[in-house]
Short mmCIF file of C-alpha atoms in Angstrom, two decimals:
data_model
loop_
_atom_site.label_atom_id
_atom_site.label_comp_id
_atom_site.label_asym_id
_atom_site.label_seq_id
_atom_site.Cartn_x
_atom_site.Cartn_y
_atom_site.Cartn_z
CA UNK J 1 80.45 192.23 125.95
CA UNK J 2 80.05 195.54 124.58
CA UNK J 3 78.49 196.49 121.16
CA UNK J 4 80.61 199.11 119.25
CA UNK J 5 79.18 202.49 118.01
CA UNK J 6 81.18 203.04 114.44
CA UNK J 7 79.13 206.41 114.38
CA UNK J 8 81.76 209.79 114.24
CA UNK J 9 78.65 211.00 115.51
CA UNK J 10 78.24 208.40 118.58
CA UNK J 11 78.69 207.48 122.11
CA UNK J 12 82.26 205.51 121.45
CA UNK J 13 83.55 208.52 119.87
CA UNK J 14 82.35 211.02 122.69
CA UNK J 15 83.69 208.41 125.32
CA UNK J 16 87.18 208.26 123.43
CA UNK J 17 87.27 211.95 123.72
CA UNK J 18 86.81 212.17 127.40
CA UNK J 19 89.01 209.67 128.46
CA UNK J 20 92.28 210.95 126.70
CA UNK J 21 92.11 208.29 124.11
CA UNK J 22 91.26 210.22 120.97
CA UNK J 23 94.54 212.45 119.68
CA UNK J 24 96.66 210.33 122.58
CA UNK J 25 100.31 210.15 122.49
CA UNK J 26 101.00 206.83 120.83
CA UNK J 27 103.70 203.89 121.05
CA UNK J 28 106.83 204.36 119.19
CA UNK J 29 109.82 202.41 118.98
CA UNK J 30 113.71 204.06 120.06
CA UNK J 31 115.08 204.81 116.91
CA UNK J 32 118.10 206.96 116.58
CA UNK J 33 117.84 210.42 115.02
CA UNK J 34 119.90 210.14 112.54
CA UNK J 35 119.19 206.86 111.53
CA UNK J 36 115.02 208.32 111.58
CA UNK J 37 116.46 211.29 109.42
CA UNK J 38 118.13 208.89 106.50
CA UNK J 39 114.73 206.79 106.40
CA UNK J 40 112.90 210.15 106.03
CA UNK J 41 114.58 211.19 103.39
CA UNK J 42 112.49 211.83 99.90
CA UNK J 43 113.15 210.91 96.28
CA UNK J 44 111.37 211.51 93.18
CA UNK J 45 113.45 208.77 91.27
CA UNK J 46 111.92 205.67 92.66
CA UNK J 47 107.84 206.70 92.81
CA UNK J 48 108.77 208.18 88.69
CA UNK J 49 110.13 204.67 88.14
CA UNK J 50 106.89 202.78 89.64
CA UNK J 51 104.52 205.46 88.35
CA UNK J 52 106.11 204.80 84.62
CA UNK J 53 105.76 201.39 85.04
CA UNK J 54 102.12 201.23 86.23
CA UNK J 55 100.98 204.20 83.92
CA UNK J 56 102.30 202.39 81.29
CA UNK J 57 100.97 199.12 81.94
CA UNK J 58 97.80 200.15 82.27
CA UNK J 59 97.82 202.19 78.42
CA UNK J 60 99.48 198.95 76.89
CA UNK J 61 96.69 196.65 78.62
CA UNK J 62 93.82 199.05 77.57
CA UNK J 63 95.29 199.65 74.35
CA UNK J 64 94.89 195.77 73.48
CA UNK J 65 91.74 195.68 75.63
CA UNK J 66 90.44 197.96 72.91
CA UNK J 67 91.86 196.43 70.08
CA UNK J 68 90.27 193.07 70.39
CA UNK J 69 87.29 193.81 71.81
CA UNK J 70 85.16 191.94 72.45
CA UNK J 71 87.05 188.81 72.06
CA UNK J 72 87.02 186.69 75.66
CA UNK J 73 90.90 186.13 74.91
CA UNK J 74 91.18 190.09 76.34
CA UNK J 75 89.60 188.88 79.65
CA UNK J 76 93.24 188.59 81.32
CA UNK J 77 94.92 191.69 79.73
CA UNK J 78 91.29 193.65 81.00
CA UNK J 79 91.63 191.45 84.57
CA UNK J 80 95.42 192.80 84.43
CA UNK J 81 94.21 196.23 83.90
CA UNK J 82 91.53 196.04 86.68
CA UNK J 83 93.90 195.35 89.46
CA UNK J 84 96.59 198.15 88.22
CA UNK J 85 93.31 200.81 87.88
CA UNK J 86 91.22 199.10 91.18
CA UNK J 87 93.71 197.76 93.61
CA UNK J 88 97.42 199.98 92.45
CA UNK J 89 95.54 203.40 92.77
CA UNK J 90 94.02 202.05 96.22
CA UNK J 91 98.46 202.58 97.47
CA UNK J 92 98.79 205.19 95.31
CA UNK J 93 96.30 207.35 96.70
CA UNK J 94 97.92 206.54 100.13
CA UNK J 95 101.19 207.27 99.76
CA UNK J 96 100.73 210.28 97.64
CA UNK J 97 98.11 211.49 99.55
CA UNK J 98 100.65 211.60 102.94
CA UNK J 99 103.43 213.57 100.48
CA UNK J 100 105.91 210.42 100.79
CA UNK J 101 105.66 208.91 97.16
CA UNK J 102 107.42 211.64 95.53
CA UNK J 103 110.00 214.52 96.78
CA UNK J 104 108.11 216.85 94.77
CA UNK J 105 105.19 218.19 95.81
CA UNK J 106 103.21 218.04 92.14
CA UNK J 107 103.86 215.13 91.33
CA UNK J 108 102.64 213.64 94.75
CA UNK J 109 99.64 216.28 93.74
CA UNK J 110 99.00 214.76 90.66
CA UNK J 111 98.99 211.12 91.16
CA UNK J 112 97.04 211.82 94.26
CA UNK J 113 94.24 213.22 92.12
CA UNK J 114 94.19 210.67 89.70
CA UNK J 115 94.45 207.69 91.71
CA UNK J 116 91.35 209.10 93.94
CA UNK J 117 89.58 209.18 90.98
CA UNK J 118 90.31 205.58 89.96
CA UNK J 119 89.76 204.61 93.66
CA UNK J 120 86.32 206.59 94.02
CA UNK J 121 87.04 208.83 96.92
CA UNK J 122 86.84 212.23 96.78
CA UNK J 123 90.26 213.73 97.16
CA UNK J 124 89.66 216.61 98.98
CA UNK J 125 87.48 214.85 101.89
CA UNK J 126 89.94 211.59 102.10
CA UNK J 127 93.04 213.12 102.66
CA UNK J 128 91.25 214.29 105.62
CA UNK J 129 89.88 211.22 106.83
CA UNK J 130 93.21 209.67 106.49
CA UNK J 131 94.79 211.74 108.75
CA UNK J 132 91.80 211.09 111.39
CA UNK J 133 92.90 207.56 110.39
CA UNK J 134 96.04 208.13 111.48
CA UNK J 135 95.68 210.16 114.42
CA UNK J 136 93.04 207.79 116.10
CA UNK J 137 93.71 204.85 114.30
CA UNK J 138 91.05 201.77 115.07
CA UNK J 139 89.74 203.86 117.78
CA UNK J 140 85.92 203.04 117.56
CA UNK J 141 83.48 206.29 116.88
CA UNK J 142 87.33 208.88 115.66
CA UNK J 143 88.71 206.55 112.84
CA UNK J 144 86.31 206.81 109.63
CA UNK J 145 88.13 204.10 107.98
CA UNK J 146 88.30 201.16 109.93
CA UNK J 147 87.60 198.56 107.55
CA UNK J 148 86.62 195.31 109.49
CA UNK J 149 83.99 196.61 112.21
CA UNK J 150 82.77 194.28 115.04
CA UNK J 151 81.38 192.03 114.71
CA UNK J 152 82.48 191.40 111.06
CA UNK J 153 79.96 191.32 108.51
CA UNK J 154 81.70 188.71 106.80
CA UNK J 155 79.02 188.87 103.93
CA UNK J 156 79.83 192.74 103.13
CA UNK J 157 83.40 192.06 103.21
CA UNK J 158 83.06 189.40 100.41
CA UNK J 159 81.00 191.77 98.11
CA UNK J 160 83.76 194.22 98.77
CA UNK J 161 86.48 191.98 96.72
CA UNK J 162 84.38 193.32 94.08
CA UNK J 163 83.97 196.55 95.03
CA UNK J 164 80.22 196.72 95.16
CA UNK J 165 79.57 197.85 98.95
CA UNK J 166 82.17 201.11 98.15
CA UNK J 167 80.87 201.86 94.30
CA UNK J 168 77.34 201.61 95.67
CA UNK J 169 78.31 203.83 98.76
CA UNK J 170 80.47 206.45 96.69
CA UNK J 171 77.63 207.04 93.53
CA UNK J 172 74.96 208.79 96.30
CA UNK J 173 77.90 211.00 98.59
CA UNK J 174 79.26 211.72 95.23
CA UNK J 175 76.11 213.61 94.02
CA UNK J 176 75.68 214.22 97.68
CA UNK J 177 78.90 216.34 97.19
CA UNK J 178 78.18 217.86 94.32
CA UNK J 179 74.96 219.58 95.35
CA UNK J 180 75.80 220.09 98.76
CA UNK J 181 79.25 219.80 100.26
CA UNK J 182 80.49 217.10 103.05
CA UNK J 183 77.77 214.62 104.59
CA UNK J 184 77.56 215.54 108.48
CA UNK J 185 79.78 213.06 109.27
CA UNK J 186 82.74 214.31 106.55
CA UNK J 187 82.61 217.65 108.47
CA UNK J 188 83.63 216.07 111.69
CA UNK J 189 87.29 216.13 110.03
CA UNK J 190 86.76 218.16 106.91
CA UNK J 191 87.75 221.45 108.04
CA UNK J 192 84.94 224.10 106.73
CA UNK J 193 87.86 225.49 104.24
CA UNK J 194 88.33 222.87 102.40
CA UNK J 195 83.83 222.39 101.30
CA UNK J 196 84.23 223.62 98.29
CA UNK J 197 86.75 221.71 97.38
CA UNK J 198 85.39 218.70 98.33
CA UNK J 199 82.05 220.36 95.85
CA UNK J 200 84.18 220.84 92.93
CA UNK J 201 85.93 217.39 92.96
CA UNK J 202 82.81 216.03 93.34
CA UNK J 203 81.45 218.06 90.43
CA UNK J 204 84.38 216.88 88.43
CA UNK J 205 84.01 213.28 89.19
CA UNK J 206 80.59 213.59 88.36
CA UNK J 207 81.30 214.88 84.75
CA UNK J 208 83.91 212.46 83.99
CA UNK J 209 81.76 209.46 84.94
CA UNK J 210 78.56 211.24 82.99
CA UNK J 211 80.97 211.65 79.68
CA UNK J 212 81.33 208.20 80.13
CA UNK J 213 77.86 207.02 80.48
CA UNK J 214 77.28 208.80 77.76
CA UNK J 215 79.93 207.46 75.28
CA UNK J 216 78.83 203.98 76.46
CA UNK J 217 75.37 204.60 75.37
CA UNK J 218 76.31 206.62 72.29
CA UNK J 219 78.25 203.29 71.08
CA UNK J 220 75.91 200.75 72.82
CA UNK J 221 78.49 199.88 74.00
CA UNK J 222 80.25 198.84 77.59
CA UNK J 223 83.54 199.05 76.33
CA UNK J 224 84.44 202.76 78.33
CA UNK J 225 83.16 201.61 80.71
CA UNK J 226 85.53 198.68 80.93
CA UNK J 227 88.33 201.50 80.96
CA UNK J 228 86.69 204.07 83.25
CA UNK J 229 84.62 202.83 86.14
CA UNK J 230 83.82 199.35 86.46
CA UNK J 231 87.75 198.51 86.68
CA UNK J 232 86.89 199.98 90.37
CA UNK J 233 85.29 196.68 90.87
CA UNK J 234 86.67 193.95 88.67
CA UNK J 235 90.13 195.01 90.09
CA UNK J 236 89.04 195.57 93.36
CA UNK J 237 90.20 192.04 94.98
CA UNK J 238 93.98 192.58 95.33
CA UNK J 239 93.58 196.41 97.49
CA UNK J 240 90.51 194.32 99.77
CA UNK J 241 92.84 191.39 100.03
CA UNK J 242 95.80 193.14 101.04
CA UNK J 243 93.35 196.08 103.12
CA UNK J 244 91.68 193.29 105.29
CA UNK J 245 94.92 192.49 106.84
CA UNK J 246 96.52 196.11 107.74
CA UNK J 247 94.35 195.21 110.37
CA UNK J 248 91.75 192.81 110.53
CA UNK J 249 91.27 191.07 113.74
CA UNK J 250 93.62 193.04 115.69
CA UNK J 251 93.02 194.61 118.91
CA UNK J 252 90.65 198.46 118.61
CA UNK J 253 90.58 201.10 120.89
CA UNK J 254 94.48 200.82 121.91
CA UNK J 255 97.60 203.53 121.54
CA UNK J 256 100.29 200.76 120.34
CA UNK J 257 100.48 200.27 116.48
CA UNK J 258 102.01 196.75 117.26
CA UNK J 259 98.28 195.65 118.49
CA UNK J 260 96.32 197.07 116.12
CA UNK J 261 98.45 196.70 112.73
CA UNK J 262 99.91 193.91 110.92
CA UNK J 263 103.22 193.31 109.03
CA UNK J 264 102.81 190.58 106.41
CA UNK J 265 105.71 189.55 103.76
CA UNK J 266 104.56 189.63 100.54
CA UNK J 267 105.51 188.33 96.92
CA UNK J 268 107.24 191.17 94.70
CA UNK J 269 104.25 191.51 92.40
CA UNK J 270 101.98 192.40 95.41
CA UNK J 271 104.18 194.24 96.73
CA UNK J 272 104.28 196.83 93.64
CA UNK J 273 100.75 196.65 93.67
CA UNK J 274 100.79 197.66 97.15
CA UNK J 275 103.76 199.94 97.06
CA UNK J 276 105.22 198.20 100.32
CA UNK J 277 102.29 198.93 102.89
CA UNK J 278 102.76 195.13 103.94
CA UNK J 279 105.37 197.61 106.47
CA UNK J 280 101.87 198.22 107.77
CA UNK J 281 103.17 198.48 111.76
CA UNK J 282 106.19 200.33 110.59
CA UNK J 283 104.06 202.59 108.26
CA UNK J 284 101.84 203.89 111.04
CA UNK J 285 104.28 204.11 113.83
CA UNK J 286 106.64 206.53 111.28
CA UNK J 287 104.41 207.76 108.52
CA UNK J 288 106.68 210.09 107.45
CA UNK J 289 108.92 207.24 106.06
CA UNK J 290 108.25 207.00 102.23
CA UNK J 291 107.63 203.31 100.68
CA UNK J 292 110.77 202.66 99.20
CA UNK J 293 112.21 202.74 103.18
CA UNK J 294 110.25 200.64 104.69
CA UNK J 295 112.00 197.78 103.86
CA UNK J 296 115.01 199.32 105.53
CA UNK J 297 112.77 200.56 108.18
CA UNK J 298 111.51 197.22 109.49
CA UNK J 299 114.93 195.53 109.44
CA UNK J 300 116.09 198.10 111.74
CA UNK J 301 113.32 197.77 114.50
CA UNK J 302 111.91 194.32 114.37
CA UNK J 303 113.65 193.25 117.25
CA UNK J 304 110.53 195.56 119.02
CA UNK J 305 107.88 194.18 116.98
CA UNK J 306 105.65 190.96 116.77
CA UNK J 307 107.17 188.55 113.80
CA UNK J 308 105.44 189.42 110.64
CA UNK J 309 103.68 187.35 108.97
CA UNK J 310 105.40 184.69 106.28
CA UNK J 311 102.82 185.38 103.48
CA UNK J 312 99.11 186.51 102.46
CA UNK J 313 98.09 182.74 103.00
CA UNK J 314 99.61 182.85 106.66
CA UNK J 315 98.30 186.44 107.08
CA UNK J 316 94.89 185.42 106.15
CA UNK J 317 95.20 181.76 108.14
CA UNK J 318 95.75 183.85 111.22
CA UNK J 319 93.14 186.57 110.29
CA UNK J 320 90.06 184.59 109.05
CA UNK J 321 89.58 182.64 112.32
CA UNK J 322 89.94 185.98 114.82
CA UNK J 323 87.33 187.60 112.71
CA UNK J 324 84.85 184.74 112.79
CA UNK J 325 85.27 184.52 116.56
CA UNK J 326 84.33 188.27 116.76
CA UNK J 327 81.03 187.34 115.56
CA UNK J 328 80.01 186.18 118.82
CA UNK J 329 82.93 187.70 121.08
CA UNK J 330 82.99 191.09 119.90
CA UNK J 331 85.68 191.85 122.23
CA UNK J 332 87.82 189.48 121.37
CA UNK J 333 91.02 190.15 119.26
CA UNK J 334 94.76 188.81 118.25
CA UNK J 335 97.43 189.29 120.63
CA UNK J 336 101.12 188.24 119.08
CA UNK J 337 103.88 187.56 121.17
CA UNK J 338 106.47 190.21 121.37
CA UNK J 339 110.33 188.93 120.80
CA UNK J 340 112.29 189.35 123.94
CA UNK J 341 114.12 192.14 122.96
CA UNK J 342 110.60 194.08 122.43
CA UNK J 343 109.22 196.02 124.85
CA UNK J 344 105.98 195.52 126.53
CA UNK J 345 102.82 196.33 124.65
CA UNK J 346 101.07 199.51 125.82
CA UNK J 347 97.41 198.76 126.59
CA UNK J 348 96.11 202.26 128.37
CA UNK J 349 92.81 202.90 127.75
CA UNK J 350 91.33 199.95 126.59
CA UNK J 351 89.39 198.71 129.13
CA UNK J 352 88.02 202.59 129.59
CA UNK J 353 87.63 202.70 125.99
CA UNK J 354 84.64 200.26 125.84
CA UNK J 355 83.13 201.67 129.27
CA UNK J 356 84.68 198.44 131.32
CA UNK J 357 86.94 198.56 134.60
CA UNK J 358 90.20 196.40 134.12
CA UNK J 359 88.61 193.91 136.95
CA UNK J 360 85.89 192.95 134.08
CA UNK E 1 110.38 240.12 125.33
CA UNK E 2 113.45 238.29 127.04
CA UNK E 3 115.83 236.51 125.42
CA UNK E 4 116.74 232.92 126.46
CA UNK E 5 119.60 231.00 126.04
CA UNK E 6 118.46 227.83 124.35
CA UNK E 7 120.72 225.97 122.91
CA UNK E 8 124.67 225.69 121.72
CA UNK E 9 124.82 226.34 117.74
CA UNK E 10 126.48 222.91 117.46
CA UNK E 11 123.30 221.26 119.20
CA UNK E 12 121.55 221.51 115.85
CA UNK E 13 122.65 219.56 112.99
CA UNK E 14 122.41 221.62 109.43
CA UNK E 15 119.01 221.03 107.66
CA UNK E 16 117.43 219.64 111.21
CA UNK E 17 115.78 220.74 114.51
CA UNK E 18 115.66 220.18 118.00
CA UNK E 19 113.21 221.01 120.68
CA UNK E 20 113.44 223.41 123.53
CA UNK E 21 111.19 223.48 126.80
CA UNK E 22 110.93 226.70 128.99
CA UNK E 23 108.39 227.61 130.87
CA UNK E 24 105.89 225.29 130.48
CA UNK E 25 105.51 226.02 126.86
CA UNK E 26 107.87 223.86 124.07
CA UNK E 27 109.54 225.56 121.14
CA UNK E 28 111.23 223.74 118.01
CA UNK E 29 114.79 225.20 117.02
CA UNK E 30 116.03 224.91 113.80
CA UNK E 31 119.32 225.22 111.83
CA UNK E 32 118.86 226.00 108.27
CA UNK E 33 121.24 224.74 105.35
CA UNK E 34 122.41 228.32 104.58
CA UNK E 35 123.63 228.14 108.90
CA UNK E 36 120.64 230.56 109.84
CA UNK E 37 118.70 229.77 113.17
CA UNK E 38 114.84 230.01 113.28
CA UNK E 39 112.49 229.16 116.47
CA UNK E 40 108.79 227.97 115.99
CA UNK E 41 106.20 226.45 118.67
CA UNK E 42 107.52 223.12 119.15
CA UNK E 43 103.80 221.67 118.25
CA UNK E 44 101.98 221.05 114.44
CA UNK E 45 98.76 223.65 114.58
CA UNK E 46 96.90 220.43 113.59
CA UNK E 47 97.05 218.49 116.38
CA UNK E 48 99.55 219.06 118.96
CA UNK E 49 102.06 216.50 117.83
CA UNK E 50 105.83 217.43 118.36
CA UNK E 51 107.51 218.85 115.51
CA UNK E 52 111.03 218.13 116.51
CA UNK E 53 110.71 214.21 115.59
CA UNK E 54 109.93 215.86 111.88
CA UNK E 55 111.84 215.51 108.62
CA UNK E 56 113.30 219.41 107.49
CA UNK E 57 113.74 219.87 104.27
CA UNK E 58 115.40 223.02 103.11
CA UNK E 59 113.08 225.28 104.73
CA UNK E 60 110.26 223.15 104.84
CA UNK E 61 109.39 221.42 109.18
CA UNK E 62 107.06 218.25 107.78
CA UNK E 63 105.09 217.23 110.75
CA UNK E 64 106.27 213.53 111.72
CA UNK E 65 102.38 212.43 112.29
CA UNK E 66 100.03 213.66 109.55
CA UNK E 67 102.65 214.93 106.87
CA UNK E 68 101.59 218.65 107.53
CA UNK E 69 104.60 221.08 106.34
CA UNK E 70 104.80 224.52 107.38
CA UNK E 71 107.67 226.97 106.22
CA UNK E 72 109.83 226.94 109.27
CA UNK E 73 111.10 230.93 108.41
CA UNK E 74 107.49 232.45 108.38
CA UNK E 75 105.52 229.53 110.01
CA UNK E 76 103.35 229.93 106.96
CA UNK E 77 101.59 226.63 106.57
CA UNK E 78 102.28 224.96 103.35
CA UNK E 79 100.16 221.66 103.31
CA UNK E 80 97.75 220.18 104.26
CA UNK E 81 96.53 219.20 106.44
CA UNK E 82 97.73 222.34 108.05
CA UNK E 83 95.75 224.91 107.31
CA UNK E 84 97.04 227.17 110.91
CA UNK E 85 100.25 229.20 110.79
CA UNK E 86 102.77 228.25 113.13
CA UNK E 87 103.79 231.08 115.84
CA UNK E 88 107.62 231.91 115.09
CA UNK E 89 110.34 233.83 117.17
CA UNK E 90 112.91 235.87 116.81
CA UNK E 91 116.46 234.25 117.36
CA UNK E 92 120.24 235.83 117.58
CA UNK E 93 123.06 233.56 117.76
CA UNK E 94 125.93 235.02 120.13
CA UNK E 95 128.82 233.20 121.56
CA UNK E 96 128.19 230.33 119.99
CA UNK E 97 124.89 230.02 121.71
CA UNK E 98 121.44 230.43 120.09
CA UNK E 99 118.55 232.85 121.91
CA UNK E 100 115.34 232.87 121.36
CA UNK E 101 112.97 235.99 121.98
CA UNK E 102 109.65 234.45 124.00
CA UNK E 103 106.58 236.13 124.24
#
């Protein structure tokens, strides 16, 4: 059994790196080039819709939020609000941030910005880590955000459904940032360029959040804050819910998104939320597919993919167990069956990857 | 700097590219919507991932891994996360048959 080193900084990493693991060429399924090129292909009209919609929503809920306050018979318009500010801006951020959302590059600009604010994460340094994300994804020691570590600390995973491990992780790097540019481990990926942007979001951030601190006490009052912060964890449950599963208790350390990422149908509502990343396989294997696609994207190759799963009940029946088991086998992880018309997993490197032989 | 003979004009699809391989080094040819050819390295200045399994848009190559987009005429690099130019070539189209001037 081997014990993981999550560090950017660490042995796994360094290991990763030496055996042709980290920045490998990775599993992709046939797909015809034109057929690719019409899935590629951008839109503004369907990311304005959603973004209308959400945007919106969220100034009708706060509106009436504000109106009645504090009357308890607001607690479902300000729950409604929390998942559209803590959970939507969680997919919003993501698909804006890779330039998919949106044919226009402003507009992905500008929801980017505001949805990493809602979200907590500084803009500048998480577009980066994303694409470390995607480049190494669930390698141990290269991907920064590899949400479900081994063994699971199942107890830190429940607090995050409300946000409280990330908002009491972001309020120190924030000021961190502000005073001092990337943390050591932000400039493994953060490109030296891009510090003082990652200073003056930071700084902005910071001034938004002190405003509001500041009107709250001014009013004794926690009312902003019910509109700016705290929806970051009261709304957090539907992003962690639908996070956990991209892909929690799936194999690590592996160059075949089919292993390590899960496909889950999803009710409509969620999906909006989520702005179709239940395509999670299909997302990472062709990130350059915008949302709206996807759907089209994983009827076309399915027949070379494990079956997704029925719904977030099923996703989480399957998912729960695996990650308890990691608790005392850290190496062990979900395997789906592949259709027949699939081809074979490809599972290079990860035996090598956690400093075993294949005869282990 | 010699001139090689890389592909047919008809190879290339308007608004798309294809890649080229000579001499151990790979190239990504492109065919603009105005009919213009234009050669680049065939790999993203981020991380070595193929451009030619990219979406083109106009005159914008987005790399097909991290979303990177680079202006395919100047190999300026217009996104992050890009940040290094790509290394273009001259091209001349003659006989129906595109060149491309290697360094």
């Amino acid at each position: 059994m081997s014990n993981r080193n999550y560090s950017l900084l660490g042995p796994d990493g360094k290991r990763a790196v030496e055996i042709g693991l980290a920045a490998a060429e990775w599993y992709h399924t046939d797909v015809p080039r034109k057929e690719m090129k019409a899935f590629m292909q951008r839109s503004d009209m369907p990311a304005i819709r959603d973004t209308v919609i959400l945007y919106g929503l969220m100034i009708l809920f706060a509106a009436i939020g504000i109106a009645f306050w504090p009357s308890p018979w607001t607690i479902p318009v300000w729950l409604a609000y929390g998942v559209l500010y803590g959970s939507a801006s969680d997919s919003r951020w993501h698909e804006a941030g890779h330039g998919t959302a949106f044919k226009t590059l402003w507009m992905n600009n500008a929801v980017y910005e505001i949805a990493s604010f809602m979200i907590m994460r500084n803009s500048a340094t998480w577009r980066w880590s994303h694409a470390r994300h995607h480049t190494d994804t669930y390698i141990v020691g290269r991907d920064p955000e590899i949400a479900v570590m081994r063994p699971g600390v199942l107890g830190k995973l429940l607090l995050s459904f409300v946000g409280i491990p990330e908002v009491w992780g972001y309020i120190p790097r924030m000021i961190t940032n502000a005073i001092s540019g990337p943390t050591p481990d932000e400039r493994t990926f953060v490109p030296q360029s891009e510090w003082p942007k990652v200073i003056r979001i930071a700084r902005i951030s910071l001034a938004i959040y002190a405003a509001t601190i500041a009107l709250a006490l001014w009013m004794q009052s926690i009312l902003p804050l019910m509109v700016i912060g705290l929806p970051r964890m009261y709304g957090a449950w539907h992003h962690i819910m639908t996070g956990l599963l991209q892909h929690g208790g799936l194999a690590d350390n592996v160059i075949d998104h089919r292993l390590n990422s899960r496909t889950v149908y999803m009710n409509p509502v969620s999906r909006f939320i989520y702005w179709n990343m239940n395509y999670h396989v299909e997302h990472h294997m062709f990130p350059m597919v915008p949302y709206h696609a996807l759907p089209a994207l994983h009827a076309a190759i399915k027949h070379d993919l494990p079956a997704p799963n029925p719904s977030i009940a099923a996703a989480f029946a399957e998912m729960w167990p695996a990650l308890n088991r990691q608790l005392q086998f850290e190496d062990y992880f979900l395997q789906r069956d592949l259709p027949k018309t699939a081809k074979p997993y490809r599972m290079d490197f990860h035996e090598a990857a956690l400093g075993q032989t294949a005869a282990e | 700097m010699p001139w090689i003979d890389a592909c047919a004009t008809t190879d290339i699809d308007e608004e798309d590219l294809i890649r080229f391989d000579h001499a151990g080094a790979t190239y990504a040819i492109y065919h603009s919507p105005e009919g213009k050819f234009y050669a680049t390295a065939g790999l993203c200045s981020h991380e070595n991932v193929h451009l030619c399994d990219g979406l083109v848009m106009d005159h914008i190559i987005e790399c097909p891994k991290h979303n990177g987009q680079f202006d395919y005429r100047t190999g300026e690099a217009k996104r992050a996360p890009v940040c290094i130019n790509l290394k273009t070539y001259k091209t001349k189209v003659e006989a129906g048959r595109v060149f491309i001037e290697v360094s």
